[in-house]
Amino acid sequence: MSAEMTETNSARQIRSVLAGVLLAMLLAMLDNAIVGTAMPTIVRELGGLSHVAWVVTAYTLLSAISTPVWAKLGDLYSRKTVFLSAIGVFLIGSVLAGASWSMPALIGFRAVQGLGAGGIAVTAFAVIGALVPPRERGKYQGMTATAMAVGTIGGPLLGGVITDGLDWRWAFYINIPLGLLAFAWSWWRLELPVLRRKVTIDYAGILTLTVAIAALVLIATWGGVDYAWLSAQIIGLAVLAVAASAAFLVIERRAADPVIPLRIFRTRNLTLAALTALVGGVIMFGSVLYLPLFQQTVQGASAANSGLLLLPMMIPLLVVSQIVGKRMTATGKYKIFFILGGLFLTVGAVLLATVDAETGRLTTGFAMALLGTGLGFSMQLSTAVAQNSVAMANIGAASGAVTLFRTLGGSIGVAAFGSLFTRTLHGHVPTEGHGYLAAFATGTGHVFLAAAAICALGFLIAWFIEEVPLRGKAPEPVAIDKPETKAAA
């Protein structure tokens, strides 16, 4: 018998293993930021400006759809194999995207990338959960926060360097050396508990969940922008989303191996952790997109340094996350951090909701610091609390639920914010001067007013989280069950 992990790992060994895991996460995070910076150059060469939104939508859609499927595969089979497979799919998509000959081809290959990215994100969190018990997670929380900060800040900077000095195709080819390094390191160093047993793939559940998520993302992407909210297209998608969701719930209750075991949501903390992850996704994705736009357009900041514009948010996020992690490990307490996170996020969003054309960088920087502090308090805790709420056999499903909610929060939130923002700018053009800047600032304020309402809901949710003791023991190795045979019987 060859168990993939038989002893408790030392802190040094765990950090060594996590280096490869976090490198893969960083790879997926960098990609979107780099591609976004290179997009004007890509459009100039490939054309298809009217379809450019699908370069992002295809990636996001496949990432969201595939998240619970990858998570379930990790629970059913070897997480190491699933993680390496996700990296492989992402690299294949990167190679093909770099070789794109047209905008439709690029969109299709971006979907392949998104498929791999969904697996990287959710399996990485499941891997961390399998390696590190929730009580000890705080020791390594700073590593995750650092990867997130580097991806958010470094992506636009690296994208600018590639766009200015190299061909746009290197926005995708840059993934190859980083991805191969992450693959090789994880293949060499990653050892995990593994369970092998006869399983039944929940094809019907996967199909209905895919349809429901796709319909929701398309509603958020198209509603109020490409189609009116009461148009036949949006109403049709809404009906499809409801029908597919209802069918999914019925199927999952009867499935032998459901893609998302609904029983895990009977645990209050897991459900609340998933909702706080959704709030975090909304504010994180919304801030990363709209704050640099406001700073560049209204405050006159340089687009070439767009990554640096987020430093007032990312530095507090990084520092607070590490402090919270150490306190959580020392005390086992975490509820207060969710409450403080919701409070700081709400106050920061309310402050940004008041911006106008005269708002200075000091004011926005202070508000961004509040947002970063709020995210530092709560963002990394959601996964740890969710994983603490289930048995090891369902740790992938728990990670998948949190990651799915975070991804959907970001995707749907940003799309809804886009509708608010676009409506405010309607009838205004850049050549208008101060009137355009005032409308731009108003649109930004509307975005963060909506974000403040969502953050306030997250603050309320935090009060209902139960202070369930975090598991302090290292995850036990899981024996490999051989397929049933006559001898075994």
Coordinates of C-alpha atoms in Angstrom, one line a residue:
M1 CA 0.0 0.0 0.0
S2 CA 1.3 3.4 -0.9
A3 CA -0.3 6.1 1.2
E4 CA 0.7 9.6 -0.1
M5 CA 1.2 11.0 3.4
T6 CA 2.0 8.9 6.5
E7 CA 3.5 11.4 8.9
T8 CA 2.8 14.9 10.2
N9 CA 4.7 17.4 8.1
S10 CA 7.1 19.8 9.7
A11 CA 6.5 23.5 9.1
R12 CA 9.5 23.6 6.8
Q13 CA 8.3 20.7 4.7
I14 CA 4.8 22.2 4.4
R15 CA 6.2 25.6 3.3
S16 CA 8.3 23.8 0.7
V17 CA 5.3 22.0 -0.7
L18 CA 3.1 25.1 -0.6
A19 CA 5.6 27.0 -2.6
G20 CA 4.7 24.9 -5.7
V21 CA 1.0 25.1 -4.9
L22 CA 1.0 28.9 -4.5
L23 CA 3.1 29.3 -7.6
A24 CA 0.3 27.6 -9.6
M25 CA -2.3 29.9 -7.9
L26 CA -0.2 32.9 -8.7
L27 CA 0.0 31.7 -12.3
A28 CA -3.8 31.8 -12.6
M29 CA -4.1 35.2 -10.9
L30 CA -1.4 36.8 -13.0
D31 CA -2.9 35.7 -16.3
N32 CA -6.1 37.8 -16.2
A33 CA -4.2 40.9 -15.2
I34 CA -1.5 40.5 -17.9
V35 CA -4.1 39.7 -20.6
G36 CA -6.2 42.7 -19.6
T37 CA -3.2 45.0 -20.1
A38 CA -2.3 43.5 -23.4
M39 CA -5.9 43.5 -24.8
P40 CA -5.7 46.8 -26.8
T41 CA -2.7 45.4 -28.7
I42 CA -4.5 42.1 -29.2
V43 CA -7.5 43.8 -30.6
R44 CA -5.4 45.9 -33.0
E45 CA -3.9 42.7 -34.5
L46 CA -6.8 40.2 -34.4
G47 CA -9.8 42.6 -34.7
G48 CA -13.1 41.6 -33.2
L49 CA -13.6 44.6 -30.9
S50 CA -17.3 43.8 -30.6
H51 CA -16.4 40.4 -29.1
V52 CA -13.6 41.5 -26.8
A53 CA -15.7 41.1 -23.6
W54 CA -15.9 37.4 -24.4
V55 CA -12.2 37.0 -23.9
V56 CA -12.8 37.6 -20.2
T57 CA -16.3 36.1 -20.0
A58 CA -15.2 32.8 -21.6
Y59 CA -12.4 32.5 -19.0
T60 CA -14.6 33.4 -16.1
L61 CA -17.5 31.2 -17.2
L62 CA -15.5 28.0 -17.6
S63 CA -13.6 28.7 -14.4
A64 CA -16.9 29.0 -12.4
I65 CA -18.5 26.0 -14.1
S66 CA -15.6 23.7 -13.6
T67 CA -14.8 24.6 -10.0
P68 CA -17.2 22.2 -8.2
V69 CA -16.4 19.4 -10.7
W70 CA -12.6 19.7 -10.1
A71 CA -13.4 19.8 -6.3
K72 CA -15.4 16.6 -6.5
L73 CA -12.8 14.8 -8.6
G74 CA -10.2 15.7 -5.9
D75 CA -12.5 14.1 -3.2
L76 CA -13.0 11.0 -5.3
Y77 CA -9.5 10.5 -6.6
S78 CA -5.9 11.7 -5.9
R79 CA -5.9 15.4 -5.3
K80 CA -2.3 15.5 -6.5
T81 CA -3.3 14.0 -9.8
V82 CA -6.2 16.4 -10.2
F83 CA -4.1 19.4 -9.3
L84 CA -1.4 18.5 -11.8
S85 CA -4.1 17.8 -14.4
A86 CA -5.5 21.3 -13.9
I87 CA -2.1 22.9 -14.3
G88 CA -1.7 20.8 -17.5
V89 CA -5.0 22.0 -18.9
F90 CA -4.1 25.6 -18.1
L91 CA -0.8 25.3 -19.9
I92 CA -2.4 23.8 -23.0
G93 CA -4.9 26.6 -23.1
S94 CA -2.0 29.1 -22.7
V95 CA 0.0 27.7 -25.6
L96 CA -3.1 27.6 -27.9
A97 CA -4.2 31.2 -26.8
G98 CA -0.7 32.5 -27.7
A99 CA -1.0 30.9 -31.1
S100 CA -4.5 32.4 -31.8
W101 CA -5.1 33.5 -35.4
S102 CA -8.5 35.2 -34.8
M103 CA -10.7 36.6 -32.0
P104 CA -13.1 33.6 -32.0
A105 CA -10.0 31.2 -31.7
L106 CA -8.7 33.3 -28.8
I107 CA -12.1 33.2 -27.0
G108 CA -12.2 29.4 -27.4
F109 CA -8.7 28.9 -26.1
R110 CA -9.3 31.3 -23.2
A111 CA -12.2 29.0 -22.2
V112 CA -9.6 26.1 -22.0
Q113 CA -7.5 28.3 -19.8
G114 CA -10.5 29.1 -17.6
L115 CA -11.2 25.4 -17.3
G116 CA -7.7 24.8 -16.0
A117 CA -7.7 27.9 -13.8
G118 CA -10.9 26.7 -12.0
G119 CA -9.2 23.4 -11.1
I120 CA -6.0 25.2 -9.9
A121 CA -7.8 27.5 -7.6
V122 CA -10.1 25.0 -5.9
T123 CA -7.7 22.1 -5.7
A124 CA -5.0 24.4 -4.3
F125 CA -7.3 25.3 -1.4
A126 CA -8.2 21.6 -0.9
V127 CA -4.5 20.7 -0.9
I128 CA -3.8 23.3 1.8
G129 CA -6.7 21.9 3.8
A130 CA -5.3 18.4 3.4
L131 CA -1.8 19.4 4.5
V132 CA -2.6 21.8 7.3
P133 CA -5.2 21.5 10.0
P134 CA -7.5 24.6 10.4
R135 CA -5.9 25.5 13.7
E136 CA -2.5 25.7 12.2
R137 CA -3.6 27.4 8.9
G138 CA -2.7 30.8 10.2
K139 CA 1.0 30.0 10.1
Y140 CA 0.8 29.8 6.4
Q141 CA -1.9 32.4 5.7
G142 CA 0.7 35.0 4.9
M143 CA 2.0 32.9 2.0
T144 CA -1.4 32.9 0.4
A145 CA -1.9 36.6 0.9
T146 CA 1.5 37.3 -0.5
A147 CA 0.7 35.3 -3.7
M148 CA -2.6 37.2 -4.0
A149 CA -0.9 40.6 -3.6
V150 CA 1.9 39.8 -6.0
G151 CA -0.6 38.6 -8.6
T152 CA -2.8 41.7 -8.2
I153 CA 0.1 44.2 -8.3
G154 CA 2.5 42.3 -10.5
G155 CA 0.1 41.3 -13.2
P156 CA -0.6 44.8 -14.7
L157 CA 3.1 45.7 -14.3
L158 CA 4.3 42.5 -16.1
G159 CA 1.5 43.0 -18.7
G160 CA 2.8 46.5 -19.4
V161 CA 6.4 45.3 -19.8
I162 CA 5.3 42.5 -22.2
T163 CA 3.0 44.8 -24.2
D164 CA 5.7 47.5 -24.6
G165 CA 8.8 45.3 -25.2
L166 CA 7.5 41.9 -26.5
D167 CA 4.8 40.5 -28.8
W168 CA 1.4 40.3 -27.2
R169 CA 1.5 36.5 -27.6
W170 CA 4.0 36.5 -24.7
A171 CA 1.1 37.5 -22.4
F172 CA 0.2 33.8 -22.7
Y173 CA 3.6 32.2 -23.4
I174 CA 4.9 33.7 -20.1
N175 CA 2.7 31.1 -18.4
I176 CA 4.7 28.2 -19.8
P177 CA 7.9 28.4 -17.8
L178 CA 6.1 29.4 -14.6
G179 CA 3.5 26.6 -15.1
L180 CA 6.1 23.9 -15.8
L181 CA 8.0 25.0 -12.7
A182 CA 4.8 24.7 -10.6
F183 CA 4.0 21.3 -12.2
A184 CA 7.5 19.9 -11.6
W185 CA 7.7 21.2 -8.1
S186 CA 4.3 19.9 -7.1
W187 CA 4.9 16.5 -8.8
W188 CA 8.2 16.2 -6.8
R189 CA 7.2 17.5 -3.4
L190 CA 3.5 17.1 -3.0
E191 CA 2.3 14.2 -0.9
L192 CA -1.3 13.8 0.2
P193 CA -3.8 11.5 1.7
V194 CA -5.5 9.5 -1.1
L195 CA -8.7 7.5 -1.3
R196 CA -9.4 5.1 -4.1
R197 CA -12.8 3.5 -4.4
K198 CA -15.5 2.7 -6.8
V199 CA -17.4 5.8 -7.8
T200 CA -20.3 6.9 -9.9
I201 CA -19.8 10.1 -11.9
D202 CA -22.7 12.5 -11.4
Y203 CA -23.1 13.4 -15.0
A204 CA -26.6 14.8 -14.6
G205 CA -25.6 16.9 -11.7
I206 CA -22.6 18.3 -13.6
L207 CA -24.8 19.1 -16.6
T208 CA -27.5 20.9 -14.7
L209 CA -25.0 22.8 -12.5
T210 CA -23.1 23.9 -15.7
V211 CA -26.3 25.2 -17.3
A212 CA -27.4 27.1 -14.1
I213 CA -24.0 28.8 -13.6
A214 CA -23.6 29.6 -17.3
A215 CA -27.1 31.2 -17.3
L216 CA -26.3 33.3 -14.2
V217 CA -23.0 34.5 -15.5
L218 CA -24.5 35.4 -18.9
I219 CA -27.4 37.3 -17.2
A220 CA -24.8 39.3 -15.2
T221 CA -22.7 39.9 -18.3
W222 CA -25.4 40.9 -20.8
G223 CA -28.1 42.3 -18.6
G224 CA -28.5 46.1 -19.0
V225 CA -25.5 46.2 -21.4
D226 CA -26.1 44.0 -24.4
Y227 CA -29.8 43.4 -23.7
A228 CA -32.4 45.1 -21.6
W229 CA -33.2 43.5 -18.2
L230 CA -36.7 42.8 -19.3
S231 CA -35.7 41.5 -22.8
A232 CA -36.7 38.1 -24.0
Q233 CA -33.0 37.0 -23.9
I234 CA -32.5 37.9 -20.2
I235 CA -35.9 36.6 -19.1
G236 CA -35.2 33.4 -21.0
L237 CA -31.8 33.0 -19.3
A238 CA -33.4 33.6 -15.9
V239 CA -36.1 30.9 -16.5
L240 CA -33.3 28.6 -17.6
A241 CA -31.2 29.3 -14.5
V242 CA -34.2 28.7 -12.2
A243 CA -35.2 25.4 -14.0
A244 CA -31.6 24.1 -14.1
S245 CA -31.1 25.0 -10.4
A246 CA -34.3 23.2 -9.4
A247 CA -33.3 20.1 -11.4
F248 CA -29.8 20.2 -9.9
L249 CA -31.2 20.1 -6.3
V250 CA -33.5 17.2 -7.1
I251 CA -30.6 15.2 -8.8
E252 CA -28.1 15.9 -6.0
R253 CA -30.5 14.5 -3.4
R254 CA -30.7 11.2 -5.3
A255 CA -27.2 10.9 -6.7
A256 CA -24.9 8.2 -5.2
D257 CA -21.8 10.5 -5.5
P258 CA -23.2 14.1 -5.9
V259 CA -20.9 16.6 -7.5
I260 CA -21.8 18.9 -4.5
P261 CA -23.1 17.0 -1.5
L262 CA -26.0 19.1 -0.3
R263 CA -25.6 17.8 3.2
I264 CA -22.5 19.9 3.7
F265 CA -24.7 23.0 3.7
R266 CA -26.6 21.7 6.7
T267 CA -23.6 23.0 8.7
R268 CA -24.3 26.6 9.4
N269 CA -20.7 27.7 9.4
L270 CA -20.0 26.3 6.0
T271 CA -23.0 28.1 4.5
L272 CA -22.0 31.4 6.2
A273 CA -18.4 31.0 5.2
A274 CA -19.4 30.6 1.5
L275 CA -21.6 33.7 1.8
T276 CA -18.7 35.8 3.3
A277 CA -16.5 34.5 0.4
L278 CA -19.1 35.8 -2.0
V279 CA -19.0 39.2 -0.4
G280 CA -15.2 39.1 -0.5
G281 CA -15.3 38.2 -4.2
V282 CA -17.6 41.1 -5.0
I283 CA -15.5 43.8 -3.3
M284 CA -12.2 42.4 -4.4
F285 CA -13.0 42.0 -8.1
G286 CA -14.9 45.3 -8.1
S287 CA -12.1 47.2 -6.4
V288 CA -9.4 45.8 -8.7
L289 CA -11.4 46.8 -11.8
Y290 CA -13.0 50.2 -10.9
L291 CA -10.5 51.9 -8.5
P292 CA -7.7 52.0 -11.1
L293 CA -10.1 53.3 -13.7
F294 CA -11.2 56.1 -11.4
Q295 CA -7.6 56.9 -10.4
Q296 CA -6.5 57.0 -14.1
T297 CA -9.5 58.8 -15.6
V298 CA -10.5 61.3 -12.8
Q299 CA -7.3 61.6 -10.7
G300 CA -4.9 61.5 -13.7
A301 CA -2.8 58.6 -12.5
S302 CA -0.5 56.8 -15.0
A303 CA -2.0 53.7 -16.6
A304 CA 1.6 52.3 -17.0
N305 CA 1.7 52.0 -13.2
S306 CA -1.8 50.6 -12.7
G307 CA -0.5 47.7 -10.5
L308 CA 1.0 50.2 -8.1
L309 CA -2.2 52.1 -7.8
L310 CA -3.6 49.2 -5.7
L311 CA -0.8 49.3 -3.1
P312 CA -2.8 51.2 -0.5
M313 CA -5.2 48.2 -0.5
M314 CA -2.8 45.4 -0.9
I315 CA -0.3 46.3 1.8
P316 CA -2.9 46.3 4.6
L317 CA -4.4 43.1 3.2
L318 CA -1.0 41.4 3.4
V319 CA 0.0 42.7 6.8
V320 CA -3.4 42.2 8.5
S321 CA -3.8 38.7 7.0
Q322 CA -0.5 37.6 8.6
I323 CA -1.4 39.1 12.0
V324 CA -4.9 37.4 11.9
G325 CA -3.3 34.1 10.9
K326 CA -1.0 34.1 13.8
R327 CA -3.7 35.1 16.3
M328 CA -6.0 32.4 14.9
T329 CA -3.3 29.8 15.4
A330 CA -2.5 31.0 18.9
T331 CA -6.1 31.3 20.2
G332 CA -8.3 29.2 17.8
K333 CA -10.7 32.2 17.7
Y334 CA -11.9 33.6 14.4
K335 CA -15.5 35.0 14.6
I336 CA -14.3 38.5 15.7
F337 CA -12.1 38.7 12.6
F338 CA -15.2 38.1 10.3
I339 CA -17.0 40.9 12.2
L340 CA -14.1 43.3 12.0
G341 CA -13.7 42.4 8.3
G342 CA -17.3 43.2 7.5
L343 CA -17.1 46.5 9.4
F344 CA -13.9 47.7 7.7
L345 CA -15.2 46.7 4.3
T346 CA -18.5 48.5 4.8
V347 CA -16.9 51.7 6.0
G348 CA -14.3 51.7 3.2
A349 CA -17.0 51.1 0.6
V350 CA -19.3 53.9 2.0
L351 CA -16.3 56.3 1.9
L352 CA -15.7 55.5 -1.8
A353 CA -19.4 55.9 -2.5
T354 CA -18.9 59.6 -1.8
V355 CA -16.2 60.3 -4.4
D356 CA -16.6 63.1 -6.9
A357 CA -14.5 64.7 -9.6
E358 CA -12.6 66.7 -6.9
T359 CA -11.7 63.7 -4.6
G360 CA -8.0 63.5 -3.9
R361 CA -5.7 60.5 -3.9
L362 CA -5.3 60.7 -0.1
T363 CA -9.0 60.2 0.4
T364 CA -9.2 57.2 -2.0
G365 CA -5.9 55.8 -0.6
F366 CA -7.4 55.9 2.9
A367 CA -10.6 54.2 1.8
M368 CA -8.6 51.5 -0.1
A369 CA -6.6 50.9 3.1
L370 CA -9.8 50.2 4.9
L371 CA -10.9 47.8 2.2
G372 CA -7.5 46.0 2.3
T373 CA -7.8 45.8 6.1
G374 CA -11.3 44.3 5.9
L375 CA -10.2 41.7 3.3
G376 CA -7.1 40.9 5.4
F377 CA -9.4 40.1 8.4
S378 CA -11.8 37.8 6.6
M379 CA -10.8 36.7 3.1
Q380 CA -8.5 33.8 3.9
L381 CA -10.6 32.6 6.9
S382 CA -13.6 31.6 4.8
T383 CA -11.9 28.6 3.4
A384 CA -10.4 27.5 6.7
V385 CA -13.7 27.7 8.5
A386 CA -15.5 25.9 5.7
Q387 CA -13.0 23.1 5.7
N388 CA -13.2 22.8 9.5
S389 CA -16.9 22.2 9.1
V390 CA -16.7 19.0 7.2
A391 CA -14.9 15.6 7.3
M392 CA -11.7 15.1 5.3
A393 CA -13.6 13.1 2.7
N394 CA -15.6 16.3 1.8
I395 CA -12.8 18.9 2.1
G396 CA -12.6 19.3 -1.6
A397 CA -16.4 19.9 -1.8
A398 CA -16.2 22.5 1.0
S399 CA -13.3 24.2 -0.8
G400 CA -15.2 24.1 -4.0
A401 CA -18.3 25.6 -2.5
V402 CA -16.3 28.6 -1.1
T403 CA -14.3 29.1 -4.3
L404 CA -17.5 28.8 -6.4
F405 CA -19.2 31.5 -4.3
R406 CA -16.2 33.7 -4.4
T407 CA -15.9 33.4 -8.2
L408 CA -19.6 33.9 -8.8
G409 CA -19.5 36.9 -6.4
G410 CA -16.7 38.4 -8.4
S411 CA -18.2 37.6 -11.8
I412 CA -21.8 38.6 -11.1
G413 CA -20.9 41.5 -8.9
V414 CA -18.5 43.1 -11.5
A415 CA -21.1 42.5 -14.3
A416 CA -23.8 44.2 -12.2
F417 CA -21.5 47.0 -11.3
G418 CA -20.7 47.4 -15.0
S419 CA -24.4 47.9 -15.7
L420 CA -24.7 50.6 -13.0
F421 CA -21.5 52.3 -14.2
T422 CA -22.5 52.3 -17.9
R423 CA -25.9 53.7 -17.2
T424 CA -24.4 56.6 -15.3
L425 CA -22.0 57.4 -18.2
H426 CA -24.7 57.2 -20.9
G427 CA -24.7 60.4 -22.9
H428 CA -21.3 61.6 -21.7
V429 CA -18.1 61.4 -23.8
P430 CA -14.5 62.0 -22.9
T431 CA -14.3 65.2 -24.9
E432 CA -16.9 66.7 -22.7
G433 CA -14.3 67.6 -20.1
H434 CA -15.4 68.2 -16.5
G435 CA -18.9 66.9 -17.2
Y436 CA -17.5 63.5 -18.3
L437 CA -15.2 63.4 -15.2
A438 CA -18.1 64.2 -12.9
A439 CA -20.3 61.5 -14.5
F440 CA -17.3 59.0 -14.3
A441 CA -17.0 59.8 -10.5
T442 CA -20.7 59.5 -10.0
G443 CA -20.7 56.1 -11.7
T444 CA -17.8 55.0 -9.5
G445 CA -19.7 56.2 -6.4
H446 CA -22.8 54.2 -7.5
V447 CA -20.6 51.1 -7.8
F448 CA -19.3 51.4 -4.3
L449 CA -22.7 52.3 -2.9
A450 CA -24.0 49.0 -4.1
A451 CA -20.8 47.3 -2.8
A452 CA -21.4 49.0 0.6
A453 CA -24.8 47.4 0.8
I454 CA -23.4 44.0 0.0
C455 CA -20.6 44.5 2.6
A456 CA -23.1 45.5 5.2
L457 CA -24.9 42.2 4.5
G458 CA -21.6 40.4 5.0
F459 CA -21.1 42.3 8.4
L460 CA -24.5 41.1 9.5
I461 CA -23.8 37.5 8.4
A462 CA -20.6 37.5 10.5
W463 CA -22.5 37.8 13.7
F464 CA -24.2 34.4 13.1
I465 CA -21.0 32.5 12.6
E466 CA -20.4 30.0 15.4
E467 CA -17.1 29.8 17.2
V468 CA -16.6 26.1 16.5
P469 CA -13.1 25.0 17.8
L470 CA -10.7 24.6 14.9
R471 CA -9.2 21.2 14.4
G472 CA -5.6 21.2 15.8
K473 CA -4.4 17.8 14.7
A474 CA -2.8 17.2 11.4
P475 CA -5.0 15.5 8.8
E476 CA -5.0 11.8 9.2
P477 CA -3.8 9.7 6.3
V478 CA -6.7 7.9 4.5
A479 CA -6.2 4.3 3.7
I480 CA -6.4 3.3 0.0
D481 CA -9.4 1.0 -0.4
K482 CA -9.0 -1.5 -3.2
P483 CA -11.8 -2.1 -5.6
E484 CA -14.1 -4.8 -4.4
T485 CA -13.1 -8.3 -5.4
K486 CA -14.2 -11.8 -4.4
A487 CA -11.1 -12.2 -2.2
A488 CA -11.9 -9.0 -0.4
A489 CA -15.5 -10.0 0.0

